[in-house]
XYZ file of C-alpha atoms in Angstrom:
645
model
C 0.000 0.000 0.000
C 1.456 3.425 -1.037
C 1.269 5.902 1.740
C -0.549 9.323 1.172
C 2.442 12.224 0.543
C 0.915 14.645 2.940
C 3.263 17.558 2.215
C 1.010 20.470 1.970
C 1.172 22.152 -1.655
C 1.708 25.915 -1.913
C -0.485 26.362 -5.609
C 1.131 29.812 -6.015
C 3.839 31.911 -4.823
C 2.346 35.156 -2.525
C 3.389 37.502 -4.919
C 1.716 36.074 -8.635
C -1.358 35.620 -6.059
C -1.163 39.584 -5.113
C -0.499 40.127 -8.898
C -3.745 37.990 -10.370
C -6.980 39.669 -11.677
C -9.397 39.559 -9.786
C -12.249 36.955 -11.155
C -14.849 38.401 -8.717
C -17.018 41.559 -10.036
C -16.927 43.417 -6.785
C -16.274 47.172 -8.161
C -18.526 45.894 -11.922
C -21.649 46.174 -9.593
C -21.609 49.537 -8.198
C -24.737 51.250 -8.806
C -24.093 53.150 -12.031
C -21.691 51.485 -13.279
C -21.347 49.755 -17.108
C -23.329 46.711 -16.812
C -20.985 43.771 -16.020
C -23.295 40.603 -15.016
C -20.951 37.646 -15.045
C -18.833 36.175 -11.617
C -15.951 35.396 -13.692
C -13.253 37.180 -16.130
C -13.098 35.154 -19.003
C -10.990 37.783 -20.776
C -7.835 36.443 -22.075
C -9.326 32.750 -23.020
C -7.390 31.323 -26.236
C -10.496 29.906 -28.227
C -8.091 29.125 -30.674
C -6.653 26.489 -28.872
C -8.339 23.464 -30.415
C -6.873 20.784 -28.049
C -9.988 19.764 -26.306
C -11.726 19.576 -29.587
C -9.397 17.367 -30.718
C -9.297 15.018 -27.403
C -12.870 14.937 -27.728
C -13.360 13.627 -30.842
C -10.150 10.962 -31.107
C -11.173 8.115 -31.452
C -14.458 8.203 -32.848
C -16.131 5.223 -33.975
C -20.160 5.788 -34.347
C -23.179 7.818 -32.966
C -26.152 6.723 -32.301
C -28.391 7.923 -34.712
C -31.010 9.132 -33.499
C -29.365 10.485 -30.439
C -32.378 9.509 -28.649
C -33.208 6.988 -25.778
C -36.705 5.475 -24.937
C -38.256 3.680 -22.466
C -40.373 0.395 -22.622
C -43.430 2.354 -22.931
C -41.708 4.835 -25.896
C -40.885 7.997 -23.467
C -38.251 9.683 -24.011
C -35.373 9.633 -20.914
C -32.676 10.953 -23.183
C -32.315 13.290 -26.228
C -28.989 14.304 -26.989
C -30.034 15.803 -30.217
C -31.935 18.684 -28.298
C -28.578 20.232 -28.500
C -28.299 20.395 -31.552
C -28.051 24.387 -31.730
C -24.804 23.924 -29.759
C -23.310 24.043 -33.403
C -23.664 27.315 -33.955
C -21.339 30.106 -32.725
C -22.188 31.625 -29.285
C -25.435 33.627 -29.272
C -25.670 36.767 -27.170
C -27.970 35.040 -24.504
C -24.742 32.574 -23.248
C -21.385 33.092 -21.696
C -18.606 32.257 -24.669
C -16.524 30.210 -22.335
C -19.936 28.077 -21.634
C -21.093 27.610 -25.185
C -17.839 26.126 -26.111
C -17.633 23.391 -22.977
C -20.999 22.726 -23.693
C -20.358 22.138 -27.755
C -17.572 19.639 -26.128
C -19.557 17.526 -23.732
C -22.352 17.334 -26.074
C -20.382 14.807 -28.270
C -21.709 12.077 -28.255
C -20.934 8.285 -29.558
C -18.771 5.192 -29.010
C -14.877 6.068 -28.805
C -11.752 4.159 -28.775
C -9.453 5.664 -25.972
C -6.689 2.920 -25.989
C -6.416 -0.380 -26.985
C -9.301 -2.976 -25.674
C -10.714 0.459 -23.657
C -13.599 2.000 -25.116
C -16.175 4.947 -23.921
C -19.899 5.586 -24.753
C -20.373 9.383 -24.046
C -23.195 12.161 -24.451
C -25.809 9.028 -23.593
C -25.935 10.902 -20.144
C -24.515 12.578 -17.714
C -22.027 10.238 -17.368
C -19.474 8.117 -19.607
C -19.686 4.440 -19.722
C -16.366 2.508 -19.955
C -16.091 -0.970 -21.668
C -12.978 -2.591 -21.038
C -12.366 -6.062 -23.503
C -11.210 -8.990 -20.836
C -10.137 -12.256 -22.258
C -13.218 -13.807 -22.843
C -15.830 -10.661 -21.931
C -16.355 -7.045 -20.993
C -15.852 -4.954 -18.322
C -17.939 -2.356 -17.535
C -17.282 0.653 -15.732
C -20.078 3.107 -14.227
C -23.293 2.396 -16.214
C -24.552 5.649 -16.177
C -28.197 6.640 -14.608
C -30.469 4.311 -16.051
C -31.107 1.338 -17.089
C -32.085 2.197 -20.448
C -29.501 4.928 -20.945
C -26.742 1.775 -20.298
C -28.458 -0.814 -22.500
C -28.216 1.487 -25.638
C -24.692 2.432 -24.466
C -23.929 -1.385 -24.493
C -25.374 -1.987 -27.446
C -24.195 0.876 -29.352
C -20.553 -0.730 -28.566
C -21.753 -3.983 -29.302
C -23.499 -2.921 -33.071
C -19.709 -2.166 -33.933
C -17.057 -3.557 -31.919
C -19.089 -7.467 -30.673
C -21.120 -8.729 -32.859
C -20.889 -12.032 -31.131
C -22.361 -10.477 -28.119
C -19.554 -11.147 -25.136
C -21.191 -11.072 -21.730
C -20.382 -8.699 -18.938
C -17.666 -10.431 -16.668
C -17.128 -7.577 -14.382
C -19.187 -4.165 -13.282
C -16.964 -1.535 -11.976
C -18.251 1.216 -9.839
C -16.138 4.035 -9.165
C -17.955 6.006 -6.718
C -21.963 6.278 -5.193
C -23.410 8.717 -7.045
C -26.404 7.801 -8.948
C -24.796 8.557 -12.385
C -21.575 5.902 -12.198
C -24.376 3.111 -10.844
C -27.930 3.504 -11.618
C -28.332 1.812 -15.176
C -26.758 -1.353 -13.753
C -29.583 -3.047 -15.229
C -28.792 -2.202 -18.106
C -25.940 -4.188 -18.385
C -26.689 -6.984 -16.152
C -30.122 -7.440 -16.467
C -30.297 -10.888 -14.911
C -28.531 -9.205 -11.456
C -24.731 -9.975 -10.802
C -25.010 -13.799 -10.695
C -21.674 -15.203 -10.438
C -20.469 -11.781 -11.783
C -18.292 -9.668 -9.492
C -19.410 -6.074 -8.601
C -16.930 -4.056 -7.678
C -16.481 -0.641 -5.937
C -14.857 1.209 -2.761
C -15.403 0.202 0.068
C -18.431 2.099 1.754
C -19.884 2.301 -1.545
C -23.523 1.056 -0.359
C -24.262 2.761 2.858
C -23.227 5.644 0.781
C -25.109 4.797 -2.343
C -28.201 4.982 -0.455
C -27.827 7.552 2.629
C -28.017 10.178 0.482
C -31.279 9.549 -0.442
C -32.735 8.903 2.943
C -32.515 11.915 5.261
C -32.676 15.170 2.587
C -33.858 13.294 -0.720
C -37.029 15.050 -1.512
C -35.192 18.309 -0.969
C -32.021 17.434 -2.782
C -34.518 16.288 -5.419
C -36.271 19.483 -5.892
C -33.382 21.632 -6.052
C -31.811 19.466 -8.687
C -34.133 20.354 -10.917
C -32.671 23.929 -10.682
C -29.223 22.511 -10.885
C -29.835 20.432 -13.927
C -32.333 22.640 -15.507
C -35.087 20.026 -15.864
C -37.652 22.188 -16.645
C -35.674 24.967 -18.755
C -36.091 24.290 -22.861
C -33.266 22.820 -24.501
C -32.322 25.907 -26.610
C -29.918 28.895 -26.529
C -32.051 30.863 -24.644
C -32.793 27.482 -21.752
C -30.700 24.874 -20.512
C -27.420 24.554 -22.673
C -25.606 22.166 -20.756
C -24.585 21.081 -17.054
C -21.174 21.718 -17.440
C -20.244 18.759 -16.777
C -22.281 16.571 -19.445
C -25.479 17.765 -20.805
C -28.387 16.597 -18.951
C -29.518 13.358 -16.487
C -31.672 10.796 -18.043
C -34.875 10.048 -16.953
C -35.265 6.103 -16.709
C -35.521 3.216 -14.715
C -32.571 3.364 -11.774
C -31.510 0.370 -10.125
C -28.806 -0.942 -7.658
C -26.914 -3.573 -8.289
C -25.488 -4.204 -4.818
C -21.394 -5.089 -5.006
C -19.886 -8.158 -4.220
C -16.136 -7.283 -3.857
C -14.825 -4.323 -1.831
C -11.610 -2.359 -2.885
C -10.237 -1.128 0.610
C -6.473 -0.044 0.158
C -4.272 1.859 -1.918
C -1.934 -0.290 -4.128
C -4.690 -3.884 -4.137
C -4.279 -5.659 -7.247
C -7.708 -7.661 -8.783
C -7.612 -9.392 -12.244
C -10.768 -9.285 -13.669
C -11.200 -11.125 -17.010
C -7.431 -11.306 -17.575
C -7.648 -7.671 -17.324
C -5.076 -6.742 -13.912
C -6.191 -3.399 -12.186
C -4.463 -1.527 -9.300
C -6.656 0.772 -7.293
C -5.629 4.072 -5.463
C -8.338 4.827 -2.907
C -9.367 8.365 -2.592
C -12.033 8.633 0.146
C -13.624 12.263 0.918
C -12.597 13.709 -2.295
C -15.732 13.859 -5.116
C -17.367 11.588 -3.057
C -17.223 9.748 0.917
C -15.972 6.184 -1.180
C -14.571 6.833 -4.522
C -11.471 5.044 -5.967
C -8.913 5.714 -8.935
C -7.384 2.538 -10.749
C -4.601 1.988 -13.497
C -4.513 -0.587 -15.872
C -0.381 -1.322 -15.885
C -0.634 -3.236 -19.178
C -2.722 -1.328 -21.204
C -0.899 2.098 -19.965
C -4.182 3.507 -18.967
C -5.949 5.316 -15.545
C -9.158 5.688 -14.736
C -9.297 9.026 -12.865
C -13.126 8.446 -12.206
C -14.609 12.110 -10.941
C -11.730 13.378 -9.103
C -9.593 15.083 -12.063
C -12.086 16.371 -15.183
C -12.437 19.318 -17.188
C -13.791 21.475 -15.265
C -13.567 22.996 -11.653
C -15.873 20.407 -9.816
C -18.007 21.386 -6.901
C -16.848 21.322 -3.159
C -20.106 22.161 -2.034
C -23.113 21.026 -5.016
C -25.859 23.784 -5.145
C -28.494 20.761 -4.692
C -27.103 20.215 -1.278
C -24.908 17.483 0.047
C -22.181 17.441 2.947
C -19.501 19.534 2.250
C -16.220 17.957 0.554
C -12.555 17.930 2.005
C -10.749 20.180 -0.969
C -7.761 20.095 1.302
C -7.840 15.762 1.206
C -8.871 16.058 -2.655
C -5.499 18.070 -3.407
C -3.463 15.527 -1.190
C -4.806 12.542 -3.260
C -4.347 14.115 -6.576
C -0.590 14.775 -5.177
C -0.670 10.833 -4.512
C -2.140 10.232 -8.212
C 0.691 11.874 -9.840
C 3.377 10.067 -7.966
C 1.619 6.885 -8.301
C 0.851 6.986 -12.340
C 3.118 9.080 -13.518
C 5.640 7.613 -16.038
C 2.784 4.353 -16.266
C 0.537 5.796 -18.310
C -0.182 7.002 -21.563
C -3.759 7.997 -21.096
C -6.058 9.061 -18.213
C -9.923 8.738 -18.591
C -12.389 9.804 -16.206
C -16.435 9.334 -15.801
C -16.771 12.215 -17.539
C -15.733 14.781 -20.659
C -12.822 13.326 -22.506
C -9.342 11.808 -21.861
C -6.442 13.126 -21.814
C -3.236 11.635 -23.656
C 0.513 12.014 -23.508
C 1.888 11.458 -19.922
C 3.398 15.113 -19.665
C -0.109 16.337 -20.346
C -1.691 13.455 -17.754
C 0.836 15.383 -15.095
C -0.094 18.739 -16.260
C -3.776 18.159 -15.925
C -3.264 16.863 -12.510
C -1.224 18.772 -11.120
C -3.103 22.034 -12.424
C -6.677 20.092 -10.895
C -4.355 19.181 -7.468
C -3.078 23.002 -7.095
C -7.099 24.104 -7.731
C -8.603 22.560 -4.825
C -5.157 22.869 -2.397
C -5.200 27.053 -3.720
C -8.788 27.343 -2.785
C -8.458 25.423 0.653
C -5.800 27.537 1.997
C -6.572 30.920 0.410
C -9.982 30.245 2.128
C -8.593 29.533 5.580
C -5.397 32.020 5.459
C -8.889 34.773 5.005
C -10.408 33.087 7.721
C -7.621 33.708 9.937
C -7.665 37.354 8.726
C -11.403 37.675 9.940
C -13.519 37.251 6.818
C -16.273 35.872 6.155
C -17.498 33.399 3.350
C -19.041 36.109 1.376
C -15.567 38.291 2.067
C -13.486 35.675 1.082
C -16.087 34.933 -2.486
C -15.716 38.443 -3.367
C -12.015 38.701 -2.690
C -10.389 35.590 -3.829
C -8.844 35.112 -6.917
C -6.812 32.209 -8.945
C -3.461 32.816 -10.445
C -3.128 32.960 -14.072
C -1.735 29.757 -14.262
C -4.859 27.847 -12.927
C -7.150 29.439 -15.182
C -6.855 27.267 -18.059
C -9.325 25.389 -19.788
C -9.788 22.075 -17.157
C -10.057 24.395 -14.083
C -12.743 26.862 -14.812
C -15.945 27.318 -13.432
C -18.272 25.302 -15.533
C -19.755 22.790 -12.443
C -18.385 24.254 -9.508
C -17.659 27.448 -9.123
C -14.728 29.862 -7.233
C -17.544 31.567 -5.461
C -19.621 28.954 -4.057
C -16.797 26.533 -3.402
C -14.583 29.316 -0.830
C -17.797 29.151 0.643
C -18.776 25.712 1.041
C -14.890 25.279 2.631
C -16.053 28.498 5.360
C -18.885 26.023 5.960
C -16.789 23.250 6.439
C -14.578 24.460 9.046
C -17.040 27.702 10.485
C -20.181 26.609 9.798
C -23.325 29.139 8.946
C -22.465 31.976 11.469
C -20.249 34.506 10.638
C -20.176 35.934 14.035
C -21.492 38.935 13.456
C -24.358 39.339 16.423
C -27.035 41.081 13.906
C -26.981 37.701 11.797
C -27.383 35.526 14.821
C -31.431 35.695 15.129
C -32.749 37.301 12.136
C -36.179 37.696 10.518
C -37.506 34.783 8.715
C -37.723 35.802 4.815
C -40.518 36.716 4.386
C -40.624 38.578 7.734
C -37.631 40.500 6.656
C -38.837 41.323 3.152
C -41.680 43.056 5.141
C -39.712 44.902 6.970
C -37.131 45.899 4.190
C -40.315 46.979 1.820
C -41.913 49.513 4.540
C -38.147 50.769 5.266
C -37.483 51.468 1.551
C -40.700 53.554 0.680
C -43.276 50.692 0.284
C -43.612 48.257 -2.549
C -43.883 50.353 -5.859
C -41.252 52.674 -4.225
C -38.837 48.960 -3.780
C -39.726 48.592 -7.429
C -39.061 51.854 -8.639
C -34.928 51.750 -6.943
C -34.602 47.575 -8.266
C -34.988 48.897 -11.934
C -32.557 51.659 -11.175
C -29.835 49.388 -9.503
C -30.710 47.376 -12.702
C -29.985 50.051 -15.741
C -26.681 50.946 -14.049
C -25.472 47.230 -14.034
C -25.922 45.722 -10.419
C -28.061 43.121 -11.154
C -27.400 41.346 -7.672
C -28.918 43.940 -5.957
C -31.525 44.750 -8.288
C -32.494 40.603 -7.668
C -32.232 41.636 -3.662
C -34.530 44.312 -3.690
C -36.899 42.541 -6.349
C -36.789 39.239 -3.892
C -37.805 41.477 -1.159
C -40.579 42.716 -2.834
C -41.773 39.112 -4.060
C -41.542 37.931 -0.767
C -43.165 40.443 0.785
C -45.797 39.996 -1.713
C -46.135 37.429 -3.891
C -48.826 38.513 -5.694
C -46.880 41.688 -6.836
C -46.586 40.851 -10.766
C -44.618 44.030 -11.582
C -41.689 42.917 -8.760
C -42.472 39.109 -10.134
C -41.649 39.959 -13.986
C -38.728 42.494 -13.059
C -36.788 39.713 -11.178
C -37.262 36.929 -13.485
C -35.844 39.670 -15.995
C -33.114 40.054 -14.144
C -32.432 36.732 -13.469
C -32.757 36.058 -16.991
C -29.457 38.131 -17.707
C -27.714 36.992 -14.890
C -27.892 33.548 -16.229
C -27.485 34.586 -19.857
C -24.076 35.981 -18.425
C -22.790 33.518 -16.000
C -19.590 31.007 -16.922
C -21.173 28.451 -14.794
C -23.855 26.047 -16.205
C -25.298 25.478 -13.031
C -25.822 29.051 -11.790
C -27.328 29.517 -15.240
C -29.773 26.975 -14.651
C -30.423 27.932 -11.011
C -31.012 31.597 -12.490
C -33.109 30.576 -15.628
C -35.428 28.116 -13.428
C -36.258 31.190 -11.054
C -37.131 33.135 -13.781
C -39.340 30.286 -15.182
C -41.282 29.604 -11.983
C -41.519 33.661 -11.435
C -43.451 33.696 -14.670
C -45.357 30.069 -14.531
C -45.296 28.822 -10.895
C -44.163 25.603 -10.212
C -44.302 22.710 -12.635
C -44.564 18.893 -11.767
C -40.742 18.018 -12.570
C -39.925 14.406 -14.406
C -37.899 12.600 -13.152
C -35.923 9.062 -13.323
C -38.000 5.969 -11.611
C -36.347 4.686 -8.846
C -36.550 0.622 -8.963
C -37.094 -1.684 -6.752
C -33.731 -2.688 -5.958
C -32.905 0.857 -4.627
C -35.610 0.592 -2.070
C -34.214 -3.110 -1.213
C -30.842 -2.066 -0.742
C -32.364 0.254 2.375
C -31.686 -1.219 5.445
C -34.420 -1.939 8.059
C -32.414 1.199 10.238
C -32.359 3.188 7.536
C -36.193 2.724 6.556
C -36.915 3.338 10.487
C -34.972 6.821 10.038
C -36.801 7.957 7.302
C -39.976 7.645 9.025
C -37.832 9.259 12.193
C -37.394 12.462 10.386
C -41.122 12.636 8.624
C -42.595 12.337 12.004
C -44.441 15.945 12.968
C -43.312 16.776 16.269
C -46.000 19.300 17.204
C -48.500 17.043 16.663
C -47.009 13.713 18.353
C -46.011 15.700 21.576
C -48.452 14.049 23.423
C -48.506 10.478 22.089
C -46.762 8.026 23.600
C -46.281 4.498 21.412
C -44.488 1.553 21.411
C -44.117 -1.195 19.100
C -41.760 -4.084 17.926
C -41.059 -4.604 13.940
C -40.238 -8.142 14.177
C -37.901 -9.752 10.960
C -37.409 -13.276 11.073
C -35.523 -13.497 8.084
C -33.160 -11.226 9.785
C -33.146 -12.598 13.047
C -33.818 -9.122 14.216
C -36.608 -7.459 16.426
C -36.515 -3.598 16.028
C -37.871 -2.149 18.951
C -39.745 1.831 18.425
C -41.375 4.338 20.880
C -42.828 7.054 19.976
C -42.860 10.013 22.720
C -41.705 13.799 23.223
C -42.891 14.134 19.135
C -39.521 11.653 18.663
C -39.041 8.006 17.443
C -36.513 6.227 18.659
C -35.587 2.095 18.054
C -33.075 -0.373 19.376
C -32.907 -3.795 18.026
C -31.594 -7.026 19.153
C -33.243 -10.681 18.632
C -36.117 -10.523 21.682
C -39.284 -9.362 21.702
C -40.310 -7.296 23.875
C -42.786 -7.602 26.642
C -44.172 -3.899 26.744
C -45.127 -3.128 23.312
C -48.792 -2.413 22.600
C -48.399 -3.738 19.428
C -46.038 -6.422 17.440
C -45.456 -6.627 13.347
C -44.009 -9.569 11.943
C -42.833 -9.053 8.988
C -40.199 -9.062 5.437
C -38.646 -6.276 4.462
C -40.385 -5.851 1.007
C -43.986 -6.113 3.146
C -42.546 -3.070 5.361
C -41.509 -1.202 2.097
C -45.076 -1.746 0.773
C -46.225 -0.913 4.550
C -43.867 2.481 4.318
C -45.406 2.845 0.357
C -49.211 3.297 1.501
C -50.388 0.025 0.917
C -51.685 -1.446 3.803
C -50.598 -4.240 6.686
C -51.233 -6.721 3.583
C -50.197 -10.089 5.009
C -48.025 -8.542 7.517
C -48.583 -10.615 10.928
C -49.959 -8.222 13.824
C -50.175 -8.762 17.160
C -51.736 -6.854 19.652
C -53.376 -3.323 19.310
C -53.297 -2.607 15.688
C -54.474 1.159 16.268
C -51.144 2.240 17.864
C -49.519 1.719 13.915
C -52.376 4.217 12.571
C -51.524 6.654 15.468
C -48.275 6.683 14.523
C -48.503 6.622 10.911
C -51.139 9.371 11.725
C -48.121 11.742 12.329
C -45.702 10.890 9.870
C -45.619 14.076 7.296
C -45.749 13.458 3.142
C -42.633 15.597 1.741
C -43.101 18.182 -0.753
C -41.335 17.607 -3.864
C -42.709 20.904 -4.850
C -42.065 23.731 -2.256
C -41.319 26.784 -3.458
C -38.172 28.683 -3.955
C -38.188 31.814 -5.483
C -41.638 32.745 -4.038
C -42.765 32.251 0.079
């Protein structure tokens, strides 16, 4: 196992960081001054460097043609040729810098990267990998769904295997839903005697993130991703880092071998792999591997073209950007000189082992520069929104790979605050403040009343600070929501701050306000989750999402207990309900006290949990006490609103 080099990176010298331009548009947004709306410089950008372009389309084999994938019933869950427009030259209503990342991961088609490795991409968010073992394939990260990865396999398949080799090995690089959800897709039987393989941690992971926040993290994807927004140069142009997520069928295909240390060695197929782990980088489990015969690394989300996200807009934890820099550091040491090409789950490889380092080292001194520029502000006394406006990135980290396309320089500084400071700033007047829409209120009546509020947003607006135009506008909105003048002026604003913005995702955030300003909310699509997601929930982790659904208030003064009894699992899960709280132990006894006694599986508690009744579930005792506390278990909102109270 090769040890972790902790010696902490310095990205750039003091003085080159003293000398950078600034990419925040602090003094652009004075009231009256020339209208600058975008939160990054992307003066001084060589668009005649064609490099990209040309990594992106080496190796081209086929397309599918039509770029479209269906579903069993004939719906749509992908359409890469919705972006079609992306051929044209940038329009006026998209950043430059934007349109041309988004004309790259747009691509789409089967591609040779190296010999016997192969890459389906623009069939989803993600790539798909097929590696060509001995006698079969190896597949890494099947996308989203199910469908998305079948027409990924058998694109390959229509031109590389026409005798139709079977899958001897799934690979899964980390647990997000887009490197493991359209396992189906290429195992549609289940694993059988097929190994599944992935970090270790992978499946509490996998499925956590779905249990406690889900229906929230849900919602405000469909900002991030632009669900809703029309494909089009004036809509959704891209995600910055692919196009769009597919809308199918996801499934879990639970894994059946662990990777747990830096420097293991599996053969898979004939095919030898040696993994680098690289916990609490993109991900809580996520794993690099080189293949030392065919010269090639697998870099999986941790190095891509673009500056990633420490902090994702749809919520999550907050990543470690200082431990993501360290394991880059490690990468470089452990593949350089080994490897000809480096492929990742997403945008294109890279080739040539100089260029491998470059990009590397470039991504490495990105995430260490923005670590300890945000702490060394800390330790001056700023705050995150200080440090956003103030930080900048050297000149030589502003190339193509590192800039803002998914993450961004503003957001991440402050997701790192977060990390170490959490929410308060210190400052006493933030410590108990208005709710929103108490605040808007109170902001309204101070400024002159509503039309008044109106009348100084448009003004902020002609001379170029949009932000505060959107503040005052917000204020207004919230303090009346029925106030269609305030409602039309911020969706026009937020209309050209999107139009403006580097960053796909605060395009998308911006554009979807605007939408929902001018047609309320719309019932989002989105994928299906199988079956086999819901299985892979454990019994503690189905208990805790009823936990945190329960409504206190109204259970204060209940008082329940029960025993969920699993044979199967040789378990007895012991729940009280009291002080509006549920709480549960388990061991293998019943117990004596409780009013009331289930018997059950776990699929007849998932159908239980899914509103369909006891069913055959065995009950024993007072059956009433389940109502009562099913009684006070809230329905989320996939809904709620966001840019309106």
């Amino acid at each position: 196992m090769s040890p972790i080099n902790r010696r902490h990176f310095v990205a750039a010298a003091a003085g080159a960081a003293a000398a950078a331009v600034a990419v925040s548009p602090q003094s652009a947004f004075a009231a009256g001054s020339s209208e600058n709306t975008s939160a990054t410089d992307e003066s001084g950008l060589d668009y005649d460097d064609t490099a990209d372009f040309d990594n992106a389309d080496k190796g081209f084999i086929a397309a599918l043609t039509p770029g479209v994938v269906k579903n069993a019933d004939g719906k749509v869950v992908w359409d890469n040729d919705a972006y079609g427009f992306l051929k044209k030259d940038a329009p006026g209503t998209a950043s430059k810098s934007l349109w041309r990342q988004s004309q790259l991961a747009s691509k789409q088609g089967l591609y040779k990267v190296t010999d016997r490795i192969y890459q389906v991409r623009g069939l989803d968010l993600s790539n798909m990998t097929i590696v060509e073992g001995d006698t079969g394939l190896i597949v890494i990260d099947p996308l989203i769904s199910a469908e998305t990865a079948a027409a990924a396999l058998k694109l390959y398949r229509d031109h590389r295997d026409a005798a139709g080799k079977k899958v001897t090995a799934l690979i899964y690089t980390h647990p997000h839903v887009d490197h493991f959800g359209g396992a189906y897709g290429v195992l549609p039987d289940g694993a059988g005697d097929v190994p599944v393989v992935a970090p270790e941690g992978f499946l509490e992971h996998a499925v956590s993130e779905n249990v406690y926040a889900g229906t929230a993290m849900t919602r405000r994807s469909g900002y991030m991703y632009g669900a809703q927004l029309p494909k089009s140069a004036k809509g959704q142009i891209g995600c910055g880092l692919g196009q769009n997520v597919s809308l199918g069928t996801v499934g879990l295909i639970a894994p059946t071998e662990s990777i747990t240390e830096t420097g293991q060695v599996e053969t898979f197929d004939g095919v030898r792999i040696e993994f680098q782990m690289t916990p609490g980088t993109e991900a809580p489990a996520e794993m690099n591997f080189v293949f030392p015969e065919l010269r090639a690394v697998c870099m999986a989300e941790n190095a891509t073209h673009t500056m990633h996200n420490v902090i994702t807009l749809r919520g999550a934890q907050v990543r470690d950007a200082r431990e993501w820099a360290h394991y880059l550091n490690e990468s470089i040491d452990l593949f350089g000189g080994r490897v000809d090409v480096a492929f990742a789950s997403h945008h294109w490889p890279t080739w040539g082992g100089a260029e491998i380092t470059e990009l590397l080292t470039e991504q490495r001194d990105l995430y260490a520069y923005m670590h300890d520029q945000t702490l060394r502000m800390i330790n001056l006394g700023m705050t995150g929104r200080e440090i956003a406006e103030e930080i900048a990135l050297p000149p030589a980290l502003r190339g193509w790979a590192n800039r803002g396309y998914y993450g961004s320089l503003s957001h991440n500084v402050k997701g790192i605050y977060q990390r170490y400071m959490g929410w308060f700033d210190a400052n006493p007047a933030h410590l108990w403040e208005h709710t929103p829409v108490d605040e808007a209120k109170r902001y309204v009546r101070a400024m002159g009343g509503r039309a008044a509020t109106v009348v100084k947003a448009k003004a902020f607006a002609r001379g170029g600070d949009l932000r505060f135009a959107a503040t005052l506008l917000n204020h207004v909105v919230f303090a009346d929501p029925d106030h269609k003048e305030a409602k039309a002026e911020l969706a026009r604003v937020y209309t050209k701050l999107g139009y403006a913005t580097e960053n796909a995702v605060w395009r998308n955030f911006y554009l979807t306000g605007a939408m929902e300003l001018t047609d309320g909310v719309k019932p989002a699509e989105s994928t299906t989750v199988g079956p086999t997601m819901m299985m892979a929930l454990s019994v503690d982790q189905l208990i805790d999402s009823v936990a945190i659904r329960i409504n206190g208030p109204k259970a204060w003064d209940l008082r329940v207990r029960m025993d969920w009894s699993f044979p199967a699992l040789k378990a007895v899960y012991h729940l009280t309900l009291q002080n509006g709280v549920l709480t549960y132990k388990s061991d293998a006894v019943a117990d004596s006290g409780a009013g009331v006694t289930l018997t059950m599986t776990k699929p007849q508690l998932l159908a239980l949990l899914g509103g369909k009744g006891l069913g055959d579930i065995e009950v024993s005792g007072d059956a009433s006490l389940l109502q009562k506390l099913l009684v006070v278990v809230d329905k989320p909102d996939p809904g709620f609103a966001i840019v309106t109270p």
